[in-house]
Amino acid sequence: MMHTFALTYIFRRLSFFAGHGRMAAVPILLVVSLLPCHGGADTLLTDSVMVSAVDASADSVVEPTAAETDSMAARYLRMVVDMPADAECSLPVQPLLLTGTSDTAYVSGMPDMSVRPSGRHPWIAAAEVVGINAFVLGFDRFVLDADFAKVSPRTVRHNIKTGFVWDNDQFSTNLFAHPYHGGLYFNAARSNGMNFWESVPYAFGGSLMWETMCETEPPAINDLMATTVGGVCLGEITYRISDLIYDDSKRGLARFWREFLSTVVCPIRGLNRIVRGEAWRVRHTDAKYHDYDRLPVSFCVSAGLRYLADNNSLFRGETNPYINVGLSYGDPFDESVNRPYDYFTADVTMGLSSNQPLFSGIHLLGQLWSAPVYSSNGMQAEFGFFQHFNYYDSQPVKDGSSQVPFRISEAAAVGPGIIYKFPGVGNLTRLEQRIFVSGILLGGSLSDYYNVIDRDYNMGSGYSAKVHTMMEFGRYGRFFINADLYSIYTWKGYENKDLSTTDPLYLNAQGDKGSAQLLVVNPRLQLSLSEKLSLDLSASYYIRNTHYSYHDDVSARTFTARLGLVYGM
């Protein structure tokens, strides 16, 4: 009876489809998928039907021709007619590729396009960006009773009239918290079907709204740069990491912990899944959100003790436990994938000490575009453009001098790079060399003189150069040696202003006029103890030479050393 009903419906609609062939594919898929059959799809269909649903350049629908539609209809109709009445089958689910987006939507029996975003929802994303700002503003004003949150139309007009300044927030606020906040704006768009480039304006718009409308203090140009550019980097990486965790086939406690952890990593996406009911919807077809064959992932976590030297002293410093997490996502030499962040690396170090910052190091690298330049005799070279986010933070050593060991930031930086892979020789099974040069739109370095409100560092722009080498010795272990040079120029000082009479909110200075050269050398040795467990020994040597236009120049050196165990997956 159900078969008769389905066939009658199909024949009744064929005359309509014949005149509207371009729109026929999806209705036919939906009608046929309503048939009561389960299992054995590979015996019924030998080739797949792929419909390119979106034209990225013009947002126009790209649909099958009338001939293709007739062929599709005939094939599905023949499948139904030839199928025994008591047979159990399942018509295959075909991917609906969304060209111009980073996600793939899936058409199933009764289409539930909320499971994988079936389209772009720009207005919902915009509403969520406004909602993020409204929530934070409300919390600041009514819970914290913060003066800067007591905004009104007058303060908005004043901010717009005043224009942008360089603010004096502390290092972690300006150069980590603001980029993280920008990632929330960015992922409001990503979790509503927008691709990487389409999501960038949301980070900018959210930051612009906050700076001009959600604070009584004048808008900060450094916040706009850090929130937008840094937010793109943190947002895309957290979005893709959440892909690695989600698994819609899980139930119960296993499902809860996956949803919880993913929401911690990418909060806005997790909240959207809860609102749409995706957080508890179970599906066994295409339940995972990441293809490990297409984009391989390696992950390691290490823990141990870190020694932080006070002013380069070998015997005056402090020892604290640390946790380091490293992630390599994708293959930089795979030519078949070349979307932004199809390859990225992340290295995050957390210190477990009340005297030091929770995050002492955050190092992110995302490939925006790449192309092969050489491949022969086991050697490969890939050239590309990369986004960089680097953050080093520390506090004065306990019971030591008052000197801050290091503070370095590369919050907004993009530039070219080249990655070489050399053939193995003997026990050297793998050798890679990476060279990067980037322009720094916004960076930060420790200041020896500037100390206004919460700021003891200079901001500015400049460039960085990095050389990273990795050698792998089969079952014995691996050795890394990295050298990163940061050159940051602070051109807007405060030399013509009287600090005793100037409102610090309107000082509008990057810091002490001058320039800073910062070199970080980081050797790391991992000795294999088993297939996945290794002994981890590393050190970082920091050299800073700061030239001041109106103060004495300063040179400073210090180091850290780490000993721990690393577990790789």
Coordinates of C-alpha atoms in Angstrom, one line a residue:
M1 CA 0.0 0.0 0.0
M2 CA 2.8 2.4 0.9
H3 CA 4.6 1.5 -2.3
T4 CA 1.4 2.2 -4.3
F5 CA 1.0 5.5 -2.6
A6 CA 4.6 6.5 -3.3
L7 CA 4.4 5.5 -7.0
T8 CA 1.2 7.4 -7.5
Y9 CA 2.7 10.5 -5.9
I10 CA 5.8 10.2 -8.1
F11 CA 3.9 9.8 -11.4
R12 CA 1.6 12.7 -10.4
R13 CA 4.6 14.9 -9.9
L14 CA 6.6 13.9 -12.9
S15 CA 4.7 16.1 -15.3
F16 CA 5.5 19.0 -13.1
F17 CA 9.2 18.1 -12.8
A18 CA 9.5 17.8 -16.6
G19 CA 8.8 21.5 -16.9
H20 CA 10.9 22.4 -13.8
G21 CA 13.8 20.0 -14.3
R22 CA 16.4 22.1 -12.4
M23 CA 14.5 21.8 -9.2
A24 CA 13.5 18.2 -9.5
A25 CA 16.5 16.5 -7.8
V26 CA 15.7 17.4 -4.2
P27 CA 11.9 16.8 -4.3
I28 CA 12.5 13.3 -5.8
L29 CA 15.1 12.5 -3.2
L30 CA 12.7 13.5 -0.5
V31 CA 9.7 11.6 -1.9
V32 CA 11.7 8.4 -2.4
S33 CA 13.3 8.6 1.0
L34 CA 9.9 8.5 2.5
L35 CA 9.5 4.9 1.3
P36 CA 9.4 2.3 4.1
C37 CA 12.7 0.5 3.4
H38 CA 15.8 -0.1 5.4
G39 CA 19.3 -1.6 4.6
G40 CA 21.3 -2.8 1.6
A41 CA 21.7 0.4 -0.4
D42 CA 24.7 -0.8 -2.3
T43 CA 22.7 -3.4 -4.1
L44 CA 20.3 -0.8 -5.4
L45 CA 22.5 2.0 -6.5
T46 CA 25.8 1.8 -8.2
D47 CA 26.6 5.4 -8.7
S48 CA 26.1 8.5 -6.5
V49 CA 24.2 11.6 -7.3
M50 CA 26.0 14.8 -6.3
V51 CA 24.2 18.1 -6.4
S52 CA 26.2 21.3 -6.1
A53 CA 23.8 23.5 -4.3
V54 CA 25.5 26.8 -3.9
D55 CA 27.6 28.9 -6.3
A56 CA 30.1 30.6 -4.0
S57 CA 30.7 33.5 -6.4
A58 CA 27.2 34.6 -6.9
D59 CA 25.2 32.7 -4.3
S60 CA 23.1 31.3 -7.2
V61 CA 21.7 27.8 -7.2
V62 CA 23.5 25.3 -9.5
E63 CA 21.0 22.6 -10.3
P64 CA 20.9 19.5 -12.6
T65 CA 19.8 19.8 -16.2
A66 CA 16.4 18.5 -17.3
A67 CA 18.1 15.4 -18.9
E68 CA 19.9 14.7 -15.6
T69 CA 16.7 15.1 -13.7
D70 CA 14.9 12.7 -16.0
S71 CA 17.7 10.1 -15.5
M72 CA 17.6 10.5 -11.8
A73 CA 13.8 10.1 -11.6
A74 CA 13.9 7.1 -13.9
R75 CA 16.6 5.4 -11.8
Y76 CA 14.8 5.9 -8.5
L77 CA 11.5 4.9 -10.0
R78 CA 13.0 1.7 -11.5
M79 CA 14.5 0.9 -8.0
V80 CA 11.0 1.1 -6.4
V81 CA 9.2 -0.9 -9.2
D82 CA 11.8 -3.7 -9.2
M83 CA 12.0 -4.0 -5.4
P84 CA 10.0 -7.0 -3.9
A85 CA 7.1 -5.8 -1.8
D86 CA 8.5 -7.5 1.4
A87 CA 12.1 -6.4 0.8
E88 CA 13.9 -4.2 3.2
C89 CA 16.3 -1.6 1.8
S90 CA 17.6 1.8 2.3
L91 CA 18.1 4.4 -0.3
P92 CA 21.5 6.0 0.0
V93 CA 22.0 9.4 1.6
Q94 CA 23.8 11.7 -0.8
P95 CA 25.9 14.6 0.2
L96 CA 24.7 18.1 -0.7
L97 CA 27.9 20.0 -1.1
L98 CA 27.8 23.6 -0.1
T99 CA 30.3 25.3 -2.4
G100 CA 31.9 28.3 -0.7
T101 CA 31.3 27.0 2.8
S102 CA 33.4 24.8 5.0
D103 CA 30.6 22.5 6.0
T104 CA 28.7 19.7 4.2
A105 CA 25.0 19.4 4.7
Y106 CA 23.3 16.0 4.4
V107 CA 19.9 15.1 3.1
S108 CA 18.3 12.2 4.9
G109 CA 14.8 10.7 5.0
M110 CA 12.9 13.6 6.3
P111 CA 15.5 16.4 5.9
D112 CA 16.8 17.8 9.1
M113 CA 19.2 20.4 7.9
S114 CA 19.9 21.8 11.3
V115 CA 22.2 18.8 12.0
R116 CA 24.7 20.1 9.4
P117 CA 24.1 23.7 8.4
S118 CA 22.2 23.6 5.1
G119 CA 22.6 27.3 4.4
R120 CA 23.9 30.6 5.5
H121 CA 22.0 32.4 8.3
P122 CA 23.7 35.8 8.3
W123 CA 20.9 37.6 10.2
I124 CA 20.8 35.0 13.0
A125 CA 24.6 35.3 13.3
A126 CA 24.4 39.1 13.5
A127 CA 21.7 38.8 16.2
E128 CA 24.0 36.5 18.1
V129 CA 26.9 38.9 17.9
V130 CA 24.6 41.6 19.3
G131 CA 23.4 39.2 22.0
I132 CA 26.9 38.4 23.0
N133 CA 27.7 42.1 23.6
A134 CA 24.3 42.7 25.3
F135 CA 24.9 39.8 27.7
V136 CA 28.5 40.9 28.6
L137 CA 27.4 44.5 29.0
G138 CA 24.5 43.4 31.2
F139 CA 26.8 41.3 33.4
D140 CA 29.3 44.1 33.7
R141 CA 26.7 46.7 34.6
F142 CA 24.2 44.8 36.8
V143 CA 26.3 42.1 38.4
L144 CA 29.8 43.8 38.6
D145 CA 28.4 47.3 38.8
A146 CA 31.3 48.5 36.6
D147 CA 31.4 52.2 35.9
F148 CA 32.6 51.7 32.3
A149 CA 29.4 49.7 31.6
K150 CA 27.0 52.5 32.5
V151 CA 26.5 53.5 28.9
S152 CA 23.9 55.9 27.4
P153 CA 23.2 57.6 24.1
R154 CA 25.4 60.4 25.3
T155 CA 28.4 58.1 25.9
V156 CA 27.9 56.6 22.5
R157 CA 28.0 60.0 20.8
H158 CA 31.0 61.0 22.9
N159 CA 32.9 57.9 21.9
I160 CA 32.2 58.4 18.2
K161 CA 33.2 62.0 18.4
T162 CA 36.4 61.3 20.4
G163 CA 37.6 58.6 18.0
F164 CA 40.0 55.7 18.7
V165 CA 42.9 55.8 21.2
W166 CA 45.4 53.3 22.5
D167 CA 44.2 52.0 25.9
N168 CA 46.0 50.9 29.0
D169 CA 44.5 47.6 29.9
Q170 CA 46.7 44.8 31.2
F171 CA 48.7 42.5 28.9
S172 CA 46.5 39.5 29.2
T173 CA 43.3 41.5 28.7
N174 CA 44.4 43.3 25.5
L175 CA 46.4 40.5 23.9
F176 CA 44.6 37.3 24.9
A177 CA 41.1 38.0 26.3
H178 CA 40.2 40.4 23.5
P179 CA 41.2 37.9 20.7
Y180 CA 39.3 35.2 22.6
H181 CA 36.2 37.4 22.7
G182 CA 36.6 38.0 18.9
G183 CA 36.6 34.3 18.5
L184 CA 33.0 34.2 20.0
Y185 CA 31.8 36.8 17.4
F186 CA 33.6 34.8 14.6
N187 CA 32.0 31.5 15.7
A188 CA 28.5 33.1 15.9
A189 CA 28.9 33.2 12.1
R190 CA 30.7 29.9 11.6
S191 CA 28.0 28.0 13.6
N192 CA 25.3 29.6 11.4
G193 CA 26.7 28.2 8.1
M194 CA 29.1 31.0 7.2
N195 CA 32.5 30.0 5.8
F196 CA 35.9 31.4 7.0
W197 CA 36.0 34.6 5.0
E198 CA 32.3 35.3 5.4
S199 CA 32.7 35.1 9.2
V200 CA 35.5 37.7 9.4
P201 CA 33.3 40.8 9.2
Y202 CA 31.3 39.5 12.2
A203 CA 34.5 39.7 14.4
F204 CA 35.1 43.2 13.2
G205 CA 31.5 44.3 13.6
G206 CA 31.2 42.8 17.1
S207 CA 34.3 44.6 18.2
L208 CA 33.3 47.9 16.6
M209 CA 30.0 47.7 18.4
W210 CA 31.6 47.0 21.7
E211 CA 34.2 49.7 21.5
T212 CA 31.7 52.5 20.5
M213 CA 28.5 51.5 22.2
C214 CA 29.2 49.2 25.2
E215 CA 31.8 51.2 27.2
T216 CA 31.9 54.7 28.6
E217 CA 35.7 54.8 27.9
P218 CA 36.9 55.9 24.5
P219 CA 37.2 53.2 21.8
A220 CA 40.5 51.5 21.6
I221 CA 42.2 50.9 18.2
N222 CA 44.3 48.1 19.6
D223 CA 41.2 46.3 20.9
L224 CA 39.7 46.5 17.4
M225 CA 42.8 45.0 15.8
A226 CA 43.3 42.3 18.4
T227 CA 39.7 41.3 18.6
T228 CA 39.2 41.1 14.8
V229 CA 42.4 39.5 13.6
G230 CA 43.3 37.5 16.7
G231 CA 39.7 36.5 17.1
V232 CA 39.7 35.0 13.6
C233 CA 42.7 32.8 14.5
L234 CA 41.3 31.6 17.8
G235 CA 37.8 31.3 16.5
E236 CA 38.6 29.1 13.5
I237 CA 40.9 26.8 15.5
T238 CA 38.4 26.3 18.3
Y239 CA 35.7 25.7 15.8
R240 CA 37.7 23.0 14.1
I241 CA 38.8 21.4 17.4
S242 CA 35.1 21.1 18.4
D243 CA 34.6 19.2 15.1
L244 CA 37.1 16.6 16.4
I245 CA 35.0 16.1 19.6
Y246 CA 31.4 15.9 18.3
D247 CA 29.9 12.5 17.6
D248 CA 26.2 12.4 17.1
S249 CA 26.1 8.6 17.4
K250 CA 26.8 8.6 21.1
R251 CA 24.3 8.5 23.8
G252 CA 24.1 8.9 27.6
L253 CA 27.1 10.0 29.6
A254 CA 29.5 9.7 26.6
R255 CA 27.4 12.0 24.6
F256 CA 27.1 14.5 27.5
W257 CA 30.8 14.8 28.0
R258 CA 31.5 15.3 24.3
E259 CA 28.9 18.0 24.1
F260 CA 30.2 19.6 27.3
L261 CA 33.8 19.6 26.3
S262 CA 33.0 20.9 22.8
T263 CA 31.0 23.7 24.3
V264 CA 33.9 24.6 26.6
V265 CA 36.2 24.7 23.5
C266 CA 33.7 26.6 21.2
P267 CA 30.9 28.0 23.4
I268 CA 28.8 29.7 20.8
R269 CA 28.6 26.6 18.7
G270 CA 27.7 24.6 21.7
L271 CA 24.9 26.9 22.6
N272 CA 23.6 26.9 19.1
R273 CA 23.5 23.1 19.2
I274 CA 21.5 23.2 22.4
V275 CA 19.0 25.7 21.0
R276 CA 18.5 23.7 17.8
G277 CA 18.2 20.4 19.6
E278 CA 21.4 19.0 18.0
A279 CA 23.1 18.4 21.3
W280 CA 20.9 15.3 22.0
R281 CA 19.8 14.3 18.5
V282 CA 21.2 10.8 17.8
R283 CA 22.2 9.8 14.2
H284 CA 24.3 6.9 13.0
T285 CA 24.9 8.1 9.5
D286 CA 27.6 10.8 9.1
A287 CA 27.6 11.2 12.8
K288 CA 31.1 12.5 13.0
Y289 CA 32.1 16.0 11.9
H290 CA 35.7 15.4 10.9
D291 CA 37.3 13.2 8.2
Y292 CA 40.6 11.9 9.6
D293 CA 41.6 10.4 6.3
R294 CA 41.3 13.7 4.5
L295 CA 42.6 15.9 7.4
P296 CA 44.9 13.8 9.7
V297 CA 45.3 15.0 13.2
S298 CA 48.1 14.4 15.7
F299 CA 47.7 15.3 19.4
C300 CA 50.1 15.2 22.4
V301 CA 49.9 16.3 26.0
S302 CA 52.8 16.7 28.3
A303 CA 53.1 17.4 32.0
G304 CA 56.0 18.0 34.4
L305 CA 58.0 20.7 36.1
R306 CA 59.2 24.1 34.7
Y307 CA 62.0 26.2 36.1
L308 CA 61.7 29.9 35.5
A309 CA 64.9 31.8 36.0
D310 CA 65.0 35.2 37.7
N311 CA 67.1 37.6 35.6
N312 CA 69.0 34.7 33.9
S313 CA 70.1 33.2 37.2
L314 CA 70.7 29.5 37.3
F315 CA 70.1 29.2 41.0
R316 CA 67.5 31.9 41.6
G317 CA 64.1 31.2 40.2
E318 CA 61.0 29.2 40.9
T319 CA 59.8 25.7 39.9
N320 CA 56.2 25.1 39.1
P321 CA 54.2 22.3 37.5
Y322 CA 53.0 22.8 33.9
I323 CA 50.8 21.2 31.3
N324 CA 51.5 21.5 27.6
V325 CA 49.1 20.6 24.8
G326 CA 50.2 20.3 21.2
L327 CA 48.0 19.7 18.1
S328 CA 48.8 19.4 14.4
Y329 CA 45.8 19.5 12.1
G330 CA 45.9 18.5 8.5
D331 CA 48.8 17.9 6.1
P332 CA 50.6 21.0 4.7
F333 CA 51.7 19.0 1.6
D334 CA 48.2 17.8 0.6
E335 CA 47.3 19.7 -2.5
S336 CA 43.7 18.4 -2.4
V337 CA 42.8 20.6 0.6
N338 CA 43.6 24.3 0.5
R339 CA 40.9 26.1 2.4
P340 CA 41.9 28.5 5.2
Y341 CA 43.1 26.5 8.3
D342 CA 42.9 23.1 6.6
Y343 CA 46.4 23.0 8.1
F344 CA 47.2 24.5 11.5
T345 CA 49.3 23.9 14.6
A346 CA 48.6 24.8 18.1
D347 CA 50.9 24.7 21.2
V348 CA 49.5 25.9 24.5
T349 CA 51.4 25.8 27.9
M350 CA 49.6 26.3 31.2
G351 CA 51.3 26.9 34.5
L352 CA 49.8 25.5 37.7
S353 CA 51.0 28.2 40.0
S354 CA 49.2 31.0 41.9
N355 CA 52.3 33.2 41.2
Q356 CA 52.3 32.9 37.4
P357 CA 49.7 33.4 34.7
L358 CA 47.5 30.4 33.8
F359 CA 48.6 30.7 30.2
S360 CA 52.3 31.2 29.9
G361 CA 52.5 30.4 26.2
I362 CA 50.0 30.2 23.3
H363 CA 51.4 29.6 19.8
L364 CA 49.1 29.2 16.8
L365 CA 49.8 29.0 13.1
G366 CA 47.1 28.7 10.5
Q367 CA 47.7 28.2 6.8
L368 CA 45.5 30.6 4.7
W369 CA 46.6 29.4 1.3
S370 CA 49.4 27.3 -0.1
A371 CA 50.9 25.9 -3.3
P372 CA 53.6 23.3 -4.0
V373 CA 56.8 24.7 -5.4
Y374 CA 59.0 21.5 -5.5
S375 CA 58.5 17.8 -5.4
S376 CA 61.3 15.4 -6.4
N377 CA 63.5 12.6 -5.1
G378 CA 61.6 12.4 -1.8
M379 CA 61.8 16.2 -1.1
Q380 CA 58.8 18.4 -1.0
A381 CA 58.4 22.2 -0.6
E382 CA 55.2 24.1 0.0
F383 CA 54.9 27.9 -0.2
G384 CA 52.0 29.6 1.5
F385 CA 50.6 32.5 3.5
F386 CA 50.1 31.9 7.2
Q387 CA 48.4 33.7 10.1
H388 CA 50.4 33.8 13.3
F389 CA 49.3 34.3 16.9
N390 CA 52.0 34.1 19.6
Y391 CA 51.7 35.0 23.3
Y392 CA 54.3 34.8 26.0
D393 CA 53.5 35.9 29.6
S394 CA 55.1 35.7 33.0
Q395 CA 55.2 37.5 36.3
P396 CA 58.2 38.3 38.6
V397 CA 59.7 35.3 40.2
K398 CA 58.5 34.6 43.8
D399 CA 61.1 35.7 46.4
G400 CA 63.2 37.1 43.6
S401 CA 63.7 40.5 42.0
S402 CA 60.8 42.6 40.8
Q403 CA 61.8 42.1 37.1
V404 CA 59.2 40.5 34.8
P405 CA 61.1 37.7 32.9
F406 CA 59.3 38.2 29.6
R407 CA 56.2 39.5 27.8
I408 CA 55.8 39.1 24.1
S409 CA 52.8 39.3 21.9
E410 CA 52.1 38.8 18.2
A411 CA 48.3 39.2 18.3
A412 CA 47.7 40.1 14.7
A413 CA 50.2 38.9 12.1
V414 CA 50.1 37.5 8.5
G415 CA 52.9 36.6 6.1
P416 CA 54.5 34.2 3.7
G417 CA 56.3 31.0 4.6
I418 CA 57.8 27.9 3.1
I419 CA 57.8 24.3 4.5
Y420 CA 60.4 21.8 3.4
K421 CA 60.3 18.0 3.9
F422 CA 63.5 16.2 3.2
P423 CA 64.0 12.4 2.5
G424 CA 65.1 10.3 5.5
V425 CA 68.6 9.1 5.8
G426 CA 69.6 6.2 8.0
N427 CA 68.2 6.6 11.5
L428 CA 67.0 10.1 10.5
T429 CA 63.5 9.0 9.3
R430 CA 62.0 12.5 9.0
L431 CA 63.4 16.0 8.5
E432 CA 61.3 19.1 8.2
Q433 CA 62.4 22.8 7.9
R434 CA 59.9 25.7 8.2
I435 CA 60.7 29.3 7.5
F436 CA 58.2 32.1 8.1
V437 CA 58.2 35.9 7.8
S438 CA 55.2 37.9 8.9
G439 CA 54.1 41.5 9.2
I440 CA 52.9 42.3 12.7
L441 CA 49.9 44.6 12.7
L442 CA 49.7 44.5 16.5
G443 CA 52.3 43.3 18.9
G444 CA 53.5 43.9 22.4
S445 CA 56.7 43.8 24.4
L446 CA 57.7 44.4 28.0
S447 CA 58.5 48.1 28.9
D448 CA 61.1 49.1 31.5
Y449 CA 59.6 52.6 32.0
Y450 CA 55.9 52.8 30.9
N451 CA 53.5 52.1 33.7
V452 CA 50.0 53.6 33.3
I453 CA 46.9 52.1 35.0
D454 CA 47.4 48.4 34.3
R455 CA 49.9 48.6 31.5
D456 CA 53.6 47.9 31.8
Y457 CA 54.3 47.0 28.2
N458 CA 54.6 48.8 24.8
M459 CA 52.4 48.1 21.8
G460 CA 53.3 48.6 18.2
S461 CA 53.8 47.0 14.8
G462 CA 56.7 45.4 13.0
Y463 CA 57.7 42.0 11.7
S464 CA 58.7 38.6 12.8
A465 CA 61.0 35.8 11.3
K466 CA 60.9 32.2 12.4
V467 CA 62.9 29.1 11.6
H468 CA 61.7 25.8 12.9
T469 CA 63.4 22.4 12.4
M470 CA 62.2 19.0 13.3
M471 CA 64.2 15.7 13.2
E472 CA 62.6 12.3 13.8
F473 CA 64.8 9.3 14.6
G474 CA 62.4 6.4 14.2
R475 CA 61.6 4.6 17.4
Y476 CA 64.3 6.6 19.4
G477 CA 62.6 10.0 19.5
R478 CA 62.5 13.4 18.1
F479 CA 64.4 16.7 18.3
F480 CA 63.1 20.2 17.6
I481 CA 64.9 23.5 17.5
N482 CA 63.0 26.7 17.0
A483 CA 64.2 30.3 16.7
D484 CA 61.7 33.2 16.7
L485 CA 62.7 36.8 16.2
Y486 CA 60.2 39.6 16.9
S487 CA 60.9 43.2 16.0
I488 CA 58.2 45.7 17.3
Y489 CA 58.3 49.4 16.7
T490 CA 56.4 51.8 19.1
W491 CA 56.1 55.1 17.2
K492 CA 53.3 56.9 19.2
G493 CA 54.8 57.9 22.6
Y494 CA 53.8 60.3 25.3
E495 CA 56.8 62.6 25.4
N496 CA 54.9 65.8 24.7
K497 CA 52.3 65.1 27.4
D498 CA 52.2 65.9 31.1
L499 CA 51.3 62.6 32.8
S500 CA 50.4 64.4 36.0
T501 CA 47.6 66.3 34.3
T502 CA 46.5 64.1 31.5
D503 CA 43.6 61.7 32.0
P504 CA 45.2 58.3 31.4
L505 CA 42.1 57.1 29.5
Y506 CA 42.9 59.8 26.9
L507 CA 46.7 59.5 27.0
N508 CA 46.5 57.7 23.7
A509 CA 50.1 56.3 23.6
Q510 CA 51.4 53.0 22.5
G511 CA 54.0 53.2 25.2
D512 CA 57.6 54.4 25.3
K513 CA 58.7 55.5 21.8
G514 CA 61.3 53.2 20.4
S515 CA 61.8 49.6 19.2
A516 CA 62.3 46.1 20.7
Q517 CA 64.1 43.1 19.3
L518 CA 63.0 39.9 21.0
L519 CA 64.7 36.5 20.3
V520 CA 63.3 33.2 21.6
V521 CA 65.4 30.0 21.0
N522 CA 63.7 26.8 22.0
P523 CA 65.3 23.4 21.7
R524 CA 63.2 20.3 22.6
L525 CA 64.2 16.6 22.9
Q526 CA 61.7 13.8 23.2
L527 CA 63.1 10.3 24.0
S528 CA 60.7 7.4 23.3
L529 CA 59.9 5.2 26.3
S530 CA 57.2 3.3 24.5
E531 CA 55.1 3.7 21.4
K532 CA 53.1 6.7 22.7
L533 CA 55.0 7.8 25.8
S534 CA 58.2 9.9 25.8
L535 CA 60.5 11.7 28.1
D536 CA 60.2 15.5 27.3
L537 CA 63.2 17.8 27.9
S538 CA 63.0 21.4 26.7
A539 CA 64.4 24.9 27.3
S540 CA 63.6 28.4 26.1
Y541 CA 66.1 31.2 26.1
Y542 CA 64.8 34.8 25.9
I543 CA 66.9 37.7 24.7
R544 CA 65.4 41.3 24.7
N545 CA 67.1 44.4 23.4
T546 CA 65.0 47.5 23.7
H547 CA 66.0 50.9 22.3
Y548 CA 64.2 53.9 23.8
S549 CA 64.0 57.3 22.1
Y550 CA 63.8 59.2 25.5
H551 CA 65.3 56.7 28.0
D552 CA 68.3 54.5 28.4
D553 CA 68.4 51.4 26.3
V554 CA 67.9 48.1 28.1
S555 CA 69.1 44.5 27.4
A556 CA 67.7 41.6 29.3
R557 CA 68.1 37.8 29.2
T558 CA 66.4 34.9 31.0
F559 CA 65.5 31.3 30.4
T560 CA 63.1 28.5 31.3
A561 CA 63.7 24.7 31.5
R562 CA 61.2 21.9 31.5
L563 CA 61.3 18.2 32.3
G564 CA 58.2 16.0 31.9
L565 CA 56.5 13.2 30.2
V566 CA 54.6 13.5 26.9
Y567 CA 51.8 11.2 25.6
G568 CA 51.1 11.3 21.9
M569 CA 48.1 10.2 20.0

